[in-house]
Coordinates of C-alpha atoms and ligand atoms in Angstrom, one line a residue:
Chain A
M1 CA -40.1 5.7 28.2
I2 CA -38.1 2.6 28.8
W3 CA -38.9 1.6 25.2
V4 CA -37.6 4.9 23.8
D5 CA -34.5 4.3 25.7
T6 CA -34.2 0.7 24.5
I7 CA -34.7 1.8 20.9
L8 CA -32.1 4.6 21.2
Q9 CA -29.5 2.1 22.5
G10 CA -30.4 -0.2 19.6
V11 CA -29.9 2.6 17.1
L12 CA -26.5 3.5 18.6
L13 CA -25.5 -0.2 18.6
G14 CA -26.5 -0.1 14.9
G15 CA -23.8 2.5 14.4
L16 CA -21.2 0.0 15.6
Y17 CA -22.5 -2.7 13.3
A18 CA -22.5 -0.2 10.4
L19 CA -18.8 0.5 11.2
F20 CA -18.2 -3.3 11.1
A21 CA -19.9 -3.5 7.8
A22 CA -18.8 -0.4 5.9
G23 CA -15.5 -1.7 4.9
L24 CA -17.0 -5.0 3.8
S25 CA -19.6 -3.1 1.8
L26 CA -17.0 -1.0 0.1
V27 CA -14.9 -3.9 -1.0
F28 CA -17.8 -6.0 -2.1
G29 CA -19.3 -3.0 -4.0
I30 CA -16.1 -2.5 -6.0
M31 CA -14.7 -6.0 -6.6
R32 CA -17.4 -8.4 -5.7
L33 CA -15.1 -9.9 -3.1
V34 CA -16.7 -11.3 0.0
N35 CA -14.0 -11.1 2.6
L36 CA -14.6 -13.8 5.2
A37 CA -11.7 -12.5 7.2
H38 CA -13.2 -9.0 7.7
G39 CA -14.2 -9.7 11.3
D40 CA -10.8 -11.0 12.1
L41 CA -9.2 -8.0 10.5
I42 CA -11.2 -5.9 12.9
V43 CA -10.0 -7.9 15.8
F44 CA -6.5 -7.7 14.4
G45 CA -6.8 -3.9 14.4
A46 CA -8.1 -3.9 17.9
Y47 CA -4.9 -5.8 19.1
L48 CA -2.8 -3.4 17.1
I49 CA -4.4 -0.4 18.9
L50 CA -4.0 -2.2 22.2
I51 CA -0.3 -2.6 21.5
V52 CA 0.2 1.0 20.7
V53 CA -1.8 2.0 23.8
S54 CA 0.2 -0.2 26.1
V55 CA 3.7 0.3 24.5
L56 CA 3.5 4.1 23.9
G57 CA 1.0 4.8 26.6
L58 CA -1.2 6.8 24.3
H59 CA -4.9 7.5 24.5
P60 CA -6.8 5.0 22.3
F61 CA -7.9 7.7 19.9
L62 CA -4.3 8.7 19.2
A63 CA -3.3 5.1 19.0
A64 CA -5.9 4.5 16.3
F65 CA -4.3 7.3 14.3
I66 CA -1.0 5.5 14.5
A67 CA -2.6 2.1 13.7
A68 CA -4.6 3.4 10.7
P69 CA -1.7 4.0 8.3
V70 CA -0.2 0.6 9.3
M71 CA -3.6 -1.1 8.5
F72 CA -3.8 0.9 5.3
V73 CA -0.5 -0.4 4.0
F74 CA -1.3 -3.9 5.3
G75 CA -4.6 -3.8 3.3
W76 CA -2.9 -2.6 0.2
V77 CA -0.2 -5.3 0.3
L78 CA -2.8 -8.0 1.2
Q79 CA -4.9 -7.1 -1.8
K80 CA -2.1 -6.7 -4.3
A81 CA -0.1 -9.7 -3.2
V82 CA -2.8 -12.2 -2.3
L83 CA -6.5 -11.3 -2.9
N84 CA -6.0 -9.9 -6.5
R85 CA -4.9 -13.4 -7.5
T86 CA -8.1 -14.9 -6.4
L87 CA -10.4 -12.6 -8.4
G88 CA -12.0 -13.8 -11.6
D89 CA -15.2 -15.3 -12.9
D90 CA -15.2 -18.0 -10.3
I91 CA -16.4 -16.8 -6.9
L92 CA -15.0 -19.7 -5.0
P93 CA -11.3 -18.8 -4.8
P94 CA -11.7 -15.6 -2.9
L95 CA -14.1 -17.3 -0.4
L96 CA -11.6 -20.1 0.2
V97 CA -8.6 -17.8 0.5
T98 CA -10.3 -15.3 2.9
F99 CA -11.6 -18.2 4.9
G100 CA -8.0 -19.4 5.2
L101 CA -6.9 -15.9 6.1
S102 CA -9.5 -15.8 8.8
I103 CA -8.0 -18.9 10.4
V104 CA -4.5 -17.7 10.0
I105 CA -5.3 -14.4 11.7
Q106 CA -7.2 -16.1 14.6
N107 CA -4.4 -18.5 15.3
G108 CA -1.7 -15.9 14.9
L109 CA -3.5 -13.7 17.5
L110 CA -3.9 -16.7 19.7
E111 CA -0.2 -17.4 19.6
A112 CA 0.8 -13.8 20.2
F113 CA -1.8 -12.8 22.8
S114 CA -3.3 -16.0 24.2
A115 CA -7.0 -16.6 24.4
D116 CA -7.4 -14.2 27.4
S117 CA -9.9 -11.5 26.7
Q118 CA -8.6 -8.0 26.5
R119 CA -10.0 -4.5 26.5
I120 CA -8.8 -1.1 25.4
S121 CA -9.4 1.3 28.3
M122 CA -10.9 4.7 27.6
G123 CA -10.8 5.7 31.2
P124 CA -13.6 7.9 32.5
L125 CA -15.1 8.2 29.0
E126 CA -16.3 4.6 29.3
T127 CA -18.9 5.5 31.8
A128 CA -19.6 9.1 30.7
S129 CA -23.2 9.7 29.6
V130 CA -25.4 12.6 28.6
S131 CA -29.0 12.9 29.4
I132 CA -31.8 14.8 27.7
G133 CA -34.8 14.7 30.1
P134 CA -35.4 11.2 31.1
I135 CA -33.4 9.7 28.3
S136 CA -29.6 9.1 28.7
A137 CA -27.1 7.8 26.3
G138 CA -23.4 6.9 26.8
V139 CA -20.9 9.2 25.3
L140 CA -19.0 6.3 23.8
P141 CA -22.0 4.8 21.9
L142 CA -22.8 8.3 20.7
L143 CA -19.2 8.7 19.4
T144 CA -19.5 5.3 17.8
F145 CA -22.7 6.3 16.0
G146 CA -21.3 9.7 15.0
S147 CA -18.2 8.0 13.6
A148 CA -20.3 5.6 11.6
V149 CA -22.2 8.5 10.0
L150 CA -19.0 10.4 9.3
V151 CA -17.4 7.3 7.8
I152 CA -20.4 6.8 5.5
V153 CA -20.5 10.5 4.5
A154 CA -16.8 10.4 3.8
L155 CA -16.9 7.1 1.8
N156 CA -19.9 8.4 -0.3
R157 CA -18.0 11.6 -1.1
L158 CA -14.9 9.6 -2.0
F159 CA -17.1 7.3 -4.2
Y160 CA -19.1 10.0 -6.0
R161 CA -17.0 13.1 -5.9
T162 CA -13.4 12.2 -6.5
A163 CA -11.2 10.9 -9.3
I164 CA -10.4 7.8 -7.4
G165 CA -14.1 7.2 -6.7
R166 CA -14.8 7.5 -10.5
A167 CA -12.0 4.9 -11.0
F168 CA -13.6 2.7 -8.4
R169 CA -17.0 2.8 -10.1
A170 CA -15.6 2.4 -13.6
T171 CA -13.5 -0.6 -12.6
S172 CA -16.5 -2.2 -10.8
D173 CA -18.5 -1.7 -14.0
D174 CA -15.9 -3.1 -16.4
P175 CA -12.3 -3.7 -15.5
T176 CA -11.2 -4.3 -19.1
T177 CA -12.6 -1.0 -20.4
A178 CA -11.3 0.7 -17.3
S179 CA -7.8 -0.4 -18.2
L180 CA -8.2 1.3 -21.6
M181 CA -8.7 4.5 -19.6
G182 CA -5.2 4.1 -18.0
I183 CA -6.6 2.6 -14.9
R184 CA -4.9 -0.5 -13.5
P185 CA -7.6 -2.6 -11.9
D186 CA -5.4 -4.4 -9.5
R187 CA -4.2 -1.1 -8.1
V188 CA -7.7 0.2 -7.8
F189 CA -8.6 -2.9 -5.8
A190 CA -5.5 -2.5 -3.6
T191 CA -6.5 1.1 -2.9
A192 CA -10.0 0.1 -2.1
T193 CA -8.9 -2.6 0.4
A194 CA -6.5 -0.1 1.9
I195 CA -9.3 2.4 2.5
A196 CA -11.5 -0.4 3.9
M197 CA -8.7 -1.1 6.4
L198 CA -8.9 2.5 7.6
V199 CA -12.6 1.9 8.3
V200 CA -11.6 -1.4 9.9
T201 CA -9.3 0.5 12.3
I202 CA -12.1 2.8 13.4
A203 CA -14.4 -0.2 13.9
A204 CA -11.6 -1.9 15.8
L205 CA -11.2 1.1 18.1
Y206 CA -14.9 0.9 19.1
L207 CA -15.0 -2.9 19.2
G208 CA -12.0 -2.9 21.6
T209 CA -13.3 -0.1 23.9
R210 CA -16.9 -1.1 24.1
A211 CA -16.5 -4.6 25.4
N212 CA -13.9 -7.4 25.9
F213 CA -12.5 -9.1 22.9
D214 CA -10.3 -12.2 22.3
P215 CA -8.8 -13.7 19.1
N216 CA -12.0 -15.6 18.3
V217 CA -14.7 -12.9 18.3
G218 CA -14.1 -12.0 14.7
P219 CA -16.5 -14.3 12.9
A220 CA -19.5 -13.2 15.1
R221 CA -18.8 -9.6 14.1
L222 CA -18.6 -10.7 10.5
I223 CA -22.1 -12.1 10.7
Y224 CA -23.6 -8.8 12.0
A225 CA -21.7 -7.0 9.3
F226 CA -22.9 -9.3 6.6
E227 CA -26.5 -9.0 7.8
A228 CA -26.3 -5.2 7.8
V229 CA -24.8 -5.1 4.3
I230 CA -27.4 -7.5 2.9
I231 CA -30.5 -6.1 4.3
G232 CA -29.2 -2.6 3.5
G233 CA -28.9 -3.6 -0.1
L234 CA -25.6 -4.6 -1.7
G235 CA -23.5 -1.6 -2.6
S236 CA -25.4 1.1 -0.7
L237 CA -23.5 2.6 2.2
W238 CA -26.5 4.4 3.7
G239 CA -28.4 1.1 3.3
T240 CA -25.6 -0.5 5.3
L241 CA -26.2 2.0 8.1
A242 CA -29.9 1.3 8.0
G243 CA -29.3 -2.4 8.1
G244 CA -27.0 -2.0 11.1
I245 CA -29.7 0.0 12.9
I246 CA -32.3 -2.6 12.2
I247 CA -30.2 -5.3 13.6
G248 CA -29.1 -3.2 16.6
V249 CA -32.7 -2.2 17.5
A250 CA -33.9 -5.8 17.0
Q251 CA -31.2 -7.0 19.4
T252 CA -31.9 -4.4 22.2
V253 CA -35.6 -4.8 21.9
G254 CA -35.2 -8.6 21.9
A255 CA -33.0 -8.4 25.0
A256 CA -35.5 -6.1 26.7
I257 CA -38.2 -8.7 26.4
N258 CA -35.9 -11.6 27.3
P259 CA -32.2 -11.3 27.7
E260 CA -31.7 -14.7 26.0
W261 CA -33.4 -13.4 22.8
Q262 CA -30.9 -10.7 22.0
I263 CA -28.9 -12.4 19.3
L264 CA -31.8 -14.4 18.0
A265 CA -33.9 -11.3 17.6
G266 CA -31.2 -9.7 15.4
H267 CA -31.1 -12.7 13.1
V268 CA -34.9 -12.9 12.9
A269 CA -35.1 -9.2 11.9
F270 CA -32.5 -10.0 9.2
L271 CA -34.7 -12.9 7.9
V272 CA -37.9 -10.8 8.0
V273 CA -36.4 -8.0 6.0
L274 CA -35.0 -10.4 3.4
L275 CA -38.5 -12.1 3.1
V276 CA -40.1 -8.7 2.4
R277 CA -37.3 -7.2 0.4
P278 CA -35.1 -9.9 -1.1
R279 CA -32.7 -7.4 -2.6
G280 CA -32.4 -5.4 0.6
L281 CA -33.8 -2.0 1.4
F282 CA -31.7 0.2 -0.9
P283 CA -30.3 -1.9 -3.7
R284 CA -27.9 0.0 -6.0
G285 CA -28.8 0.4 -9.6
N286 CA -32.0 -0.8 -11.3
Chain B
M1 CA 7.1 8.4 -40.0
V2 CA 5.7 5.1 -39.0
L3 CA 3.8 5.7 -35.8
L4 CA 2.5 2.3 -35.1
E5 CA 3.3 -1.1 -36.7
T6 CA 2.6 -4.7 -36.1
H7 CA 5.1 -7.3 -37.3
G8 CA 4.1 -10.9 -37.6
L9 CA 1.4 -10.4 -35.0
T10 CA -0.2 -13.5 -33.7
A11 CA -3.0 -13.7 -31.2
R12 CA -4.9 -16.6 -29.6
Y13 CA -7.8 -17.2 -27.3
G14 CA -6.7 -20.3 -25.5
D15 CA -6.3 -23.0 -28.1
F16 CA -8.0 -20.9 -30.8
Q17 CA -5.6 -18.9 -32.9
A18 CA -7.3 -15.7 -34.1
L19 CA -4.4 -13.8 -35.8
F20 CA -1.8 -15.4 -38.1
G21 CA 1.1 -13.0 -38.6
V22 CA -0.5 -9.7 -39.3
D23 CA 1.8 -7.0 -40.7
A24 CA 0.2 -3.5 -40.7
R25 CA 1.4 0.0 -40.1
L26 CA 0.0 3.5 -39.4
E27 CA 1.9 6.5 -40.6
A28 CA 1.8 9.8 -38.6
G29 CA -1.2 11.8 -39.9
E30 CA -2.8 8.9 -41.6
T31 CA -6.3 7.5 -41.4
V32 CA -6.3 3.8 -42.0
A33 CA -9.4 1.6 -42.3
I34 CA -9.6 -2.1 -41.5
I35 CA -12.3 -4.0 -43.1
G36 CA -13.3 -7.6 -43.0
A37 CA -16.2 -9.9 -42.4
N38 CA -17.5 -11.0 -39.0
G39 CA -14.9 -13.0 -37.2
A40 CA -12.0 -11.8 -39.4
G41 CA -10.0 -10.7 -36.4
K42 CA -10.4 -7.0 -36.6
T43 CA -11.3 -6.6 -32.9
T44 CA -8.6 -9.0 -31.9
L45 CA -6.1 -6.8 -33.7
M46 CA -7.4 -3.8 -31.8
R47 CA -7.2 -5.7 -28.5
S48 CA -3.7 -6.7 -29.2
I49 CA -2.5 -3.2 -30.0
T50 CA -4.2 -1.8 -26.8
G51 CA -2.7 -4.4 -24.6
V52 CA -6.0 -6.1 -23.6
L53 CA -4.5 -9.1 -25.2
R54 CA -0.8 -9.5 -24.4
N55 CA 1.7 -10.4 -27.2
A56 CA 5.4 -10.9 -27.7
A57 CA 7.1 -7.5 -27.2
E58 CA 8.5 -7.2 -30.7
Q59 CA 5.2 -7.9 -32.5
I60 CA 4.0 -4.3 -32.0
R61 CA 5.9 -1.1 -32.1
H62 CA 4.8 2.4 -31.2
K63 CA 7.2 5.2 -32.1
G64 CA 9.9 2.7 -32.5
V65 CA 9.4 1.2 -29.0
E66 CA 8.3 -2.4 -28.6
I67 CA 5.0 -2.4 -26.8
G68 CA 3.5 -5.9 -27.5
H69 CA 4.0 -7.1 -24.0
L70 CA 2.8 -4.0 -22.2
P71 CA -0.5 -3.8 -20.2
A72 CA -3.4 -1.8 -21.4
D73 CA -3.0 1.1 -19.0
T74 CA 0.6 1.7 -19.9
I75 CA -0.2 1.6 -23.6
M76 CA -3.0 4.1 -23.1
K77 CA -0.6 6.4 -21.2
R78 CA 1.8 6.2 -24.2
G79 CA -0.9 7.9 -26.2
I80 CA -2.9 5.1 -27.9
A81 CA -6.6 5.5 -27.1
M82 CA -9.4 3.2 -28.0
V83 CA -13.1 3.5 -28.8
P84 CA -14.1 -0.1 -28.1
E85 CA -16.5 -2.2 -30.0
G86 CA -20.0 -1.9 -28.5
R87 CA -19.0 1.5 -27.0
K88 CA -18.6 0.1 -23.5
L89 CA -19.7 3.2 -21.6
F90 CA -19.5 2.9 -17.8
P91 CA -23.1 2.6 -16.6
S92 CA -22.3 3.9 -13.1
L93 CA -20.9 7.2 -14.5
S94 CA -22.7 10.2 -16.0
V95 CA -21.9 11.4 -19.5
E96 CA -19.5 14.0 -18.1
E97 CA -17.8 11.5 -15.8
N98 CA -17.4 9.1 -18.7
L99 CA -15.6 11.8 -20.5
I100 CA -13.5 12.9 -17.6
I101 CA -12.4 9.4 -16.8
G102 CA -10.9 9.1 -20.3
G103 CA -8.4 11.8 -19.4
Q104 CA -7.8 11.5 -15.7
N105 CA -5.0 8.9 -15.9
K106 CA -3.4 10.0 -19.1
R107 CA -0.1 11.0 -17.7
G108 CA 0.9 8.1 -15.6
R109 CA 2.8 10.1 -13.0
D110 CA 0.6 9.6 -9.9
L111 CA 1.5 7.9 -6.7
G112 CA 0.3 4.5 -7.9
D113 CA 2.5 4.8 -11.0
R114 CA 5.5 5.7 -8.9
I115 CA 5.0 2.7 -6.6
D116 CA 4.5 0.4 -9.7
S117 CA 7.6 2.0 -11.2
M118 CA 9.6 1.2 -8.1
I119 CA 8.3 -2.4 -7.9
A120 CA 9.1 -2.7 -11.6
R121 CA 12.7 -1.6 -11.2
L122 CA 13.2 -4.0 -8.2
T123 CA 11.7 -6.9 -10.1
G124 CA 13.1 -6.1 -13.5
A125 CA 9.7 -5.7 -15.1
P126 CA 9.1 -3.0 -17.7
D127 CA 8.9 0.4 -15.9
P128 CA 5.5 1.9 -16.7
M129 CA 6.6 5.4 -16.0
E130 CA 9.6 5.3 -18.2
L131 CA 7.5 3.7 -21.0
S132 CA 4.9 6.4 -20.9
A133 CA 7.3 9.3 -20.4
G134 CA 7.0 10.6 -24.0
H135 CA 3.3 11.4 -23.8
D136 CA 1.9 14.2 -21.6
G137 CA -1.7 13.9 -22.6
V138 CA -2.0 17.7 -23.1
G139 CA -3.4 19.0 -26.3
Y140 CA -6.5 20.3 -28.0
W141 CA -9.0 18.1 -26.3
T142 CA -10.7 19.1 -23.1
L143 CA -14.2 18.8 -21.8
E144 CA -15.0 22.1 -23.6
T145 CA -13.7 21.1 -27.0
I146 CA -15.4 17.8 -26.8
Y147 CA -18.7 19.6 -26.1
D148 CA -17.9 21.9 -29.1
L149 CA -17.5 18.8 -31.2
F150 CA -20.6 17.1 -29.9
P151 CA -22.9 19.8 -28.5
I152 CA -25.6 17.4 -27.6
L153 CA -23.4 15.8 -25.0
K154 CA -23.2 19.1 -23.1
E155 CA -27.0 19.1 -22.8
R156 CA -27.0 15.5 -21.6
R157 CA -23.9 15.7 -19.4
H158 CA -25.6 14.8 -16.2
S159 CA -27.5 11.8 -17.6
P160 CA -26.2 8.3 -17.0
G161 CA -24.1 7.4 -20.1
T162 CA -26.2 4.4 -20.9
A163 CA -29.4 6.5 -20.9
L164 CA -28.4 8.1 -24.2
S165 CA -29.3 7.0 -27.8
G166 CA -26.9 4.7 -29.6
G167 CA -25.4 7.6 -31.6
Q168 CA -25.0 9.8 -28.6
Q169 CA -23.4 6.9 -26.7
Q170 CA -20.9 6.5 -29.6
M171 CA -20.1 10.2 -29.3
V172 CA -19.4 9.8 -25.6
A173 CA -17.1 6.8 -26.3
I174 CA -15.2 8.9 -28.9
G175 CA -15.0 11.9 -26.6
R176 CA -13.8 9.7 -23.8
A177 CA -11.0 8.3 -25.9
L178 CA -10.0 11.8 -27.1
M179 CA -9.8 13.2 -23.6
S180 CA -6.3 11.7 -23.2
N181 CA -5.1 13.6 -26.3
P182 CA -3.9 10.4 -28.0
D183 CA -1.6 10.4 -31.0
V184 CA -3.2 7.2 -32.1
L185 CA -7.0 6.8 -32.0
L186 CA -8.5 3.3 -32.6
C187 CA -12.2 3.1 -33.4
D188 CA -13.8 -0.3 -33.5
E189 CA -17.0 -0.3 -35.6
I190 CA -18.3 3.1 -34.5
S191 CA -21.1 3.0 -37.1
L192 CA -22.4 -0.4 -36.1
G193 CA -26.2 -0.4 -35.5
L194 CA -26.6 3.3 -36.2
A195 CA -28.9 5.0 -38.7
P196 CA -27.2 6.5 -41.8
V197 CA -27.8 10.1 -40.7
V198 CA -26.3 9.4 -37.3
I199 CA -23.3 7.7 -38.9
R200 CA -22.8 10.8 -41.0
D201 CA -22.8 13.0 -37.9
I202 CA -20.2 10.8 -36.2
Y203 CA -17.9 10.7 -39.2
A204 CA -18.2 14.4 -39.5
A205 CA -16.0 14.6 -36.4
L206 CA -13.2 12.9 -38.1
P207 CA -11.6 15.9 -39.8
K208 CA -11.4 17.8 -36.5
I209 CA -9.9 14.7 -34.8
R210 CA -7.2 14.5 -37.5
E211 CA -6.6 18.2 -37.3
S212 CA -6.0 17.8 -33.5
G213 CA -3.0 15.7 -34.3
A214 CA -4.3 12.2 -33.9
S215 CA -3.7 9.4 -36.5
V216 CA -6.7 7.2 -36.8
I217 CA -7.5 3.5 -37.4
V218 CA -11.1 2.8 -38.0
V219 CA -12.5 -0.7 -38.1
E220 CA -15.5 -0.8 -40.4
Q221 CA -17.9 -3.3 -41.8
D222 CA -19.2 -0.7 -44.2
I223 CA -16.8 -0.8 -47.1
G224 CA -18.1 2.3 -48.7
Q225 CA -17.6 4.3 -45.5
A226 CA -14.1 2.9 -45.1
M227 CA -13.0 3.8 -48.6
A228 CA -14.4 7.3 -48.2
V229 CA -12.5 8.2 -45.1
A230 CA -9.3 6.3 -45.3
D231 CA -5.9 7.1 -46.8
R232 CA -5.1 3.4 -46.8
V233 CA -7.2 0.3 -46.3
Y234 CA -6.4 -3.2 -45.0
C235 CA -8.8 -6.0 -45.6
M236 CA -8.7 -9.0 -43.2
M237 CA -10.0 -12.5 -43.5
E238 CA -9.6 -15.4 -41.1
G239 CA -6.9 -13.7 -39.1
R240 CA -4.8 -12.6 -42.0
V241 CA -4.4 -9.4 -44.1
T242 CA -5.6 -10.3 -47.5
L243 CA -5.4 -7.0 -49.2
Q244 CA -4.0 -3.5 -48.6
G245 CA -3.6 -0.3 -50.5
R246 CA -5.0 3.1 -51.2
P247 CA -8.7 3.2 -51.9
S248 CA -8.0 4.7 -55.4
D249 CA -5.8 1.7 -56.3
I250 CA -8.2 -1.0 -55.2
S251 CA -11.0 -2.3 -57.4
R252 CA -14.3 -3.6 -56.2
D253 CA -13.3 -7.1 -57.4
D254 CA -10.1 -7.0 -55.4
I255 CA -12.1 -6.2 -52.3
H256 CA -14.7 -8.8 -53.0
A257 CA -12.0 -11.5 -53.3
A258 CA -10.1 -10.3 -50.2
Y259 CA -13.3 -10.0 -48.1
F260 CA -15.0 -13.3 -49.0
G261 CA -12.0 -15.4 -50.2
E262 CA -11.2 -16.3 -53.8
A263 CA -14.0 -18.8 -54.1
A264 CA -16.7 -16.2 -53.7
Ligands
ATP301 N1 -13.0 -14.0 -26.2 C1 -12.9 -14.9 -27.2 N2 -12.7 -16.2 -27.0 C2 -12.5 -17.1 -28.0 N3 -12.6 -16.7 -29.3 C3 -12.8 -15.5 -29.6 C4 -13.0 -14.5 -28.6 N4 -13.2 -13.3 -29.2 C5 -13.2 -13.5 -30.5 N5 -12.9 -14.8 -30.8 C6 -12.8 -15.5 -32.1 O1 -11.7 -14.9 -32.8 C7 -12.1 -14.7 -34.1 C8 -11.9 -13.2 -34.4 O2 -12.8 -12.4 -33.7 P1 -12.9 -10.9 -33.8 O3 -13.8 -10.4 -32.7 O4 -11.5 -10.3 -33.7 O5 -13.5 -10.6 -35.2 P2 -14.0 -9.3 -35.8 O6 -13.3 -9.1 -37.1 O7 -13.9 -8.1 -34.9 O8 -15.5 -9.6 -36.1 P3 -16.8 -8.6 -35.9 O9 -17.0 -8.0 -37.3 O10 -17.9 -9.6 -35.7 O11 -16.6 -7.7 -34.8 C9 -13.5 -15.1 -34.3 O12 -13.4 -16.4 -34.9 C10 -14.0 -15.2 -32.9 O13 -15.0 -16.2 -32.8
MG302 MG1 -15.1 -6.8 -34.0

């Protein structure tokens, strides 16, 4: 029974990783941009929520609702003013610029908030749990997982059922021909990053409430997100969830065997999946 | 009325100059054919008109407005639609989505356009909303009328665009361009690589397209086809117009000389 419990915790943890990864997956899927600052943007979002919580005294969920539009606009401007200029045939400029952005965000947060670790308090919700028979799960991890599933359902609907999703896919196929359809690729990219920032806000909420964070935890989150995206198959959002779950389960199982193996087990699972399925579990298109 | 004209149009790809002062015009209601050998610059001319290649403002005029400097999306919203060389369907979109996307941004009044318009006014750039204000994209063409024109597309509407035969893909590309109810339709080599019967089917749509109010430029390698459909013909060679006129006024020898150069 302890194993069932361990695996359940791993699955729920996978939901958190999928949240970390969904925005990354969306942006990569549309503009082939690997955003190395993605993890730092999540941490940035967590501080933003923290500020709203402490200044306005709001519940974190409400604070996230206020932070989300701020992040949305931030993402739009970031893409339009900075990242669009790096896109092109050469894949190096976006990597360099987002790497630089990662450093800027980390140091900016250090200046503003110091290296002390912080936490967004959820009050009694933090320890609340539900049990079914002998198995129990925390309410917060369940909410996290539920949010991940909702985010992926919503992004898939957006992608495959709306005019803007059509524009996303067309621009990703061929930006020049898309522009002949009256679509402005730089605007599509800005919108995509803005939407990714909404997902980042949700990820930030759960990052900040689940455990302590400080300005330097971003890159580690980025690694898990990357691994989830890659073993899920580039461009597939459900694949990203599956990838997150695989890493989450590997980590909790690894930790159950030996607490020192937690992180290692996640990376090993990543490598094993890549060995067996080099293009990931659910690669998009042919 | 002159709908579209180029005036001393030049175009280059980096150091390579592809067009050397092209003067051409399209009257309202006309069908104009552009012929010329491989590499003559026909596609480059189309790319310049549609804004894929940017030019000096005054080199291209549409309804009297200088458009040479405008980006492709603004030009499309003014009512100039393109069937690009090689069809260029979106592989991630179904046939029906490929059609819909041709018309979903035809008006240029959405939130993004308003934001761009605001930024343009602040920075003194051309205001895309003002520049596309004359065209509302409403007209004869809708999904239904496209399906009437090409009934096979209705049967295949849920297939990925790229799963269709070459001729059917060309129909999608034409329908996609028509969905914005353009007043100028540019077709770049719509018969390339297709069997004669298929070419006939595709050109059979032309009368209906003209009837809907669009003036048409067709780029053609097939001289016979071009002479049959066009009110006027331009022949290009090495980035210049070497011959123009009504098909009835042009002799085979004229064309031969203009197409291959005097030496031929
Ligand atoms: N992207 C490009 N970069 C550099 N040179 C180009 C590019 N596209 C076209 N050219 C050159 O410009 C010239 C005109 O090409 P263009 O494609 O306009 O000819 P075309 O008349 O459409 O020929 P075709 O009948 O083969 O389609 C050619 O010499 C071609 O090699
Ligand atoms: Mg060509």
